[in-house]
Structure formats: structure tokens, C-alpha cells
Amino acid sequence: MFDNANRIRDLKKVQKYYFAAYDLHLFLDTHPFNKEALKMYSAMIEKAKAAQLEFESKYGPLTPFFAAYDTEKWNWLENPWPWDSLEN
Amino acid sequence: MFQYNKFLQYPVNIKNPNPKLASFIISQYGGPEGEIGASLRYLSQRYSMPNETTKGLLTDIGTEELGHLEMVGSLVHQLCKNATTTQIENSPMAQYFIDHGKGVYPVSASGVPYTAAALSVAGDPIADMMENLAAEQKARAVYDNILKVCDDPDVRDVIKFLRAREVVHFQRFGEALHTIQNAPKQKKYFMGNKS
């Protein structure tokens, strides 16, 4: 199917940028005029989008609707789901 | 409304089954200071909040807590998935196993099913934000307790992440509280002790 170790590594890239963006998102909720945070937030969003596109091209969709869905076969259901361990 | 992202906020990949650890960690799934409670509290309080900051922050943190609930559920699931019946039988998970097998059911470490009686919505912005500050400290304390009894490095890594998020939420709620009080304008302030 695909290499588990590579999938874990590629997903960590998406998780890393999504998390950084979300943390900045919360910070901006209480610091709405902080220019540095606004700049960092845009940068993290761009990185997260790019990482997600790269991941989805190899392994399938991470979000519904605008996802990298397959027009031949409904691929949203494919394993693994987030709680599945890839260690064994 | 809610959209689902098909990945955990922080990875959970557990190598060693440990039903005893699962019986402790499950308290952050269905216990009084756990993630369902946090999420339900914040997503419920936001309706009666007076300003954009409090409405938005409660929505955003409430949403993040659902992601944490998923992580705790994943931990419990992975810790029990490959455990043998003997391992389970000889752990505090034994009685839980009778009613729930290796399923994930919202219950505290002492076996009490989740109850909303553990959370408060006063409909009063200051009372509610104070409740949230306490909630984040209580959750942080529970994660501290879990760390005291856990020596599996894969599990510790995830618990430390969740604990750190509680500290950040505490800081954000403190800032939000200032927007509904008449607080002096300071450039920076910290809700907790520096250590």
C-alpha cells in the first residue's frame, strides 16, 4: 500500500503547520492588532496548505468537500483513520 | 457548524499495550476535568457572552478540545487494542472490560460515567470566565497526576502536549476576562506563575 514510516513523517508536517496556525489563531483572538502575529499566521497558513496538498496527492483526502477526492472511487473512507496506530 | 479534519492535532502512535495506563488516562475522556467537559462547557457558555472576543475564543478553544478528546480516545484505544485478556484482567481495566470490552466509553478513572454536573454555565460572563480559568488548571493538574504514574515515553509525549495546551488556554481565558472587566491596560501580563 504505502510506507507507514513515510506517511507518519508526511502527516507530521501537516500537523506541525496546522498546529502552529491554530495556536496563532487563539493568540490573535485576544491580540487582534498584533502585526507580527498576523504575519506569522499568514505564513503558517500557506505552509499548512502546501503540506496538505502534498500529503493528499500521495495518500488521499484530509478534509471533506474541497478534498482531493477521487472521481473514480469514493476515497474518503480509506484507512487509516486518525486513531489507528500505524506502529503495528 | 463543525467540520472534521481527518488527522489528529498531535500524533498518537503507541507501541506497547498498557490497560492499567488506559484506566487512568480515560479520566480525560469521561472524567470531571476531561476534554468532553471542557468542550461542552466552552461551546455552551459562548451563547450568552457579551463581546466578539469571548464568543470567538470560546468557540475556538471549545473546538480544539474536541480534537483533544479524539486524542485521548485514540490513546485509550491503542493502549488496549493489543492487550491480552490476562493483561486486562489483572489491571484496573478489568471491570470496565466487562461492560465495554476494548471499546472507548466516557467514564472517569473511578468508573463514574461522564456527567454534565461537573461543568457550570452561569450565563454570567465573569462567573463563566472564572469557571474556565479553574477548569484549565484542574485539567492541567490531572495531566500532572497522569505523568506521575506514567513511564511510557510514547504516552508521556502526548500527555505533555495536552498539558501544555491547558496552560495556554488558561492564559487566553485570562486575557478574555480582561475584556469583560474594567482592567488597567498593560502591555503584557501572565495569568500564572512564571515557573
Coordinates of C-alpha atoms in Angstrom, one line a residue, chain A residues 7-8 11-12 14-16 18-19 22-23 25-27 29-31 52 61-66 75-88, chain B residues 1 3-15 53 56-57 59-61 63-64 70 73-74 77-78 81-82 161 165 168-169 172-173 175-176 187:
Chain A
R7 CA 3.1 8.5 5.9
I8 CA 3.8 9.3 9.6
L11 CA 1.5 13.7 8.2
K12 CA 3.6 15.2 10.9
V14 CA 0.8 18.8 8.1
Q15 CA 0.1 18.5 11.8
K16 CA 3.0 20.8 12.7
Y18 CA -1.8 23.3 11.3
F19 CA -1.0 23.3 15.0
Y22 CA -4.2 27.2 15.3
D23 CA -2.1 28.4 18.3
H25 CA -5.3 31.8 15.8
L26 CA -6.1 31.6 19.5
F27 CA -3.4 34.3 20.2
D29 CA -8.4 36.1 19.2
T30 CA -7.1 38.1 22.2
H31 CA -4.4 40.2 20.4
Q52 CA -1.8 19.3 3.0
P61 CA -8.2 13.5 1.4
L62 CA -7.8 15.0 4.9
T63 CA -10.9 17.3 4.7
P64 CA -14.3 16.8 3.2
F65 CA -15.8 18.7 0.2
F66 CA -12.8 20.6 -1.2
N75 CA -11.8 7.5 -1.2
W76 CA -12.8 9.5 1.9
L77 CA -13.4 6.2 3.8
E78 CA -10.0 4.7 3.2
N79 CA -7.9 3.5 6.2
P80 CA -6.1 4.6 8.2
W81 CA -8.4 6.7 10.3
P82 CA -6.6 9.1 12.8
W83 CA -6.9 6.8 15.8
D84 CA -5.5 3.8 14.0
S85 CA -2.0 3.1 15.2
L86 CA 0.5 2.7 12.3
E87 CA 3.1 1.1 14.6
N88 CA 1.8 -2.5 14.1
Chain B
M1 CA -21.2 24.3 12.4
Q3 CA -16.1 20.3 10.0
Y4 CA -13.9 17.3 10.6
N5 CA -10.2 17.1 9.8
K6 CA -9.1 13.6 9.2
F7 CA -6.0 13.8 11.3
L8 CA -5.1 14.2 15.0
Q9 CA -3.9 17.6 16.2
Y10 CA -0.8 15.8 17.5
P11 CA 0.2 12.3 16.6
V12 CA -0.6 9.3 18.7
N13 CA 1.3 6.1 17.8
I14 CA 1.6 3.7 20.8
K15 CA 3.8 0.6 20.6
T53 CA -13.6 38.2 21.8
G56 CA -14.9 33.7 19.3
L57 CA -12.4 32.5 21.8
T59 CA -15.8 28.7 20.0
D60 CA -12.2 28.3 19.0
I61 CA -11.0 26.7 22.3
T63 CA -13.4 23.2 19.1
E64 CA -9.8 22.5 19.9
E70 CA -10.1 12.5 20.0
G73 CA -9.8 8.3 22.9
S74 CA -7.0 7.3 20.5
H77 CA -7.9 2.6 22.2
Q78 CA -4.3 2.0 21.3
K81 CA -6.2 -2.8 21.4
N82 CA -3.5 -5.5 21.5
F161 CA 1.4 18.2 24.7
R165 CA -2.3 23.3 25.8
V168 CA -2.0 28.2 27.0
H169 CA -5.8 28.1 27.3
R172 CA -6.0 33.1 26.7
F173 CA -9.0 33.0 29.1
E175 CA -6.9 37.8 28.6
A176 CA -10.5 37.4 27.6
K187 CA 1.3 45.6 27.6

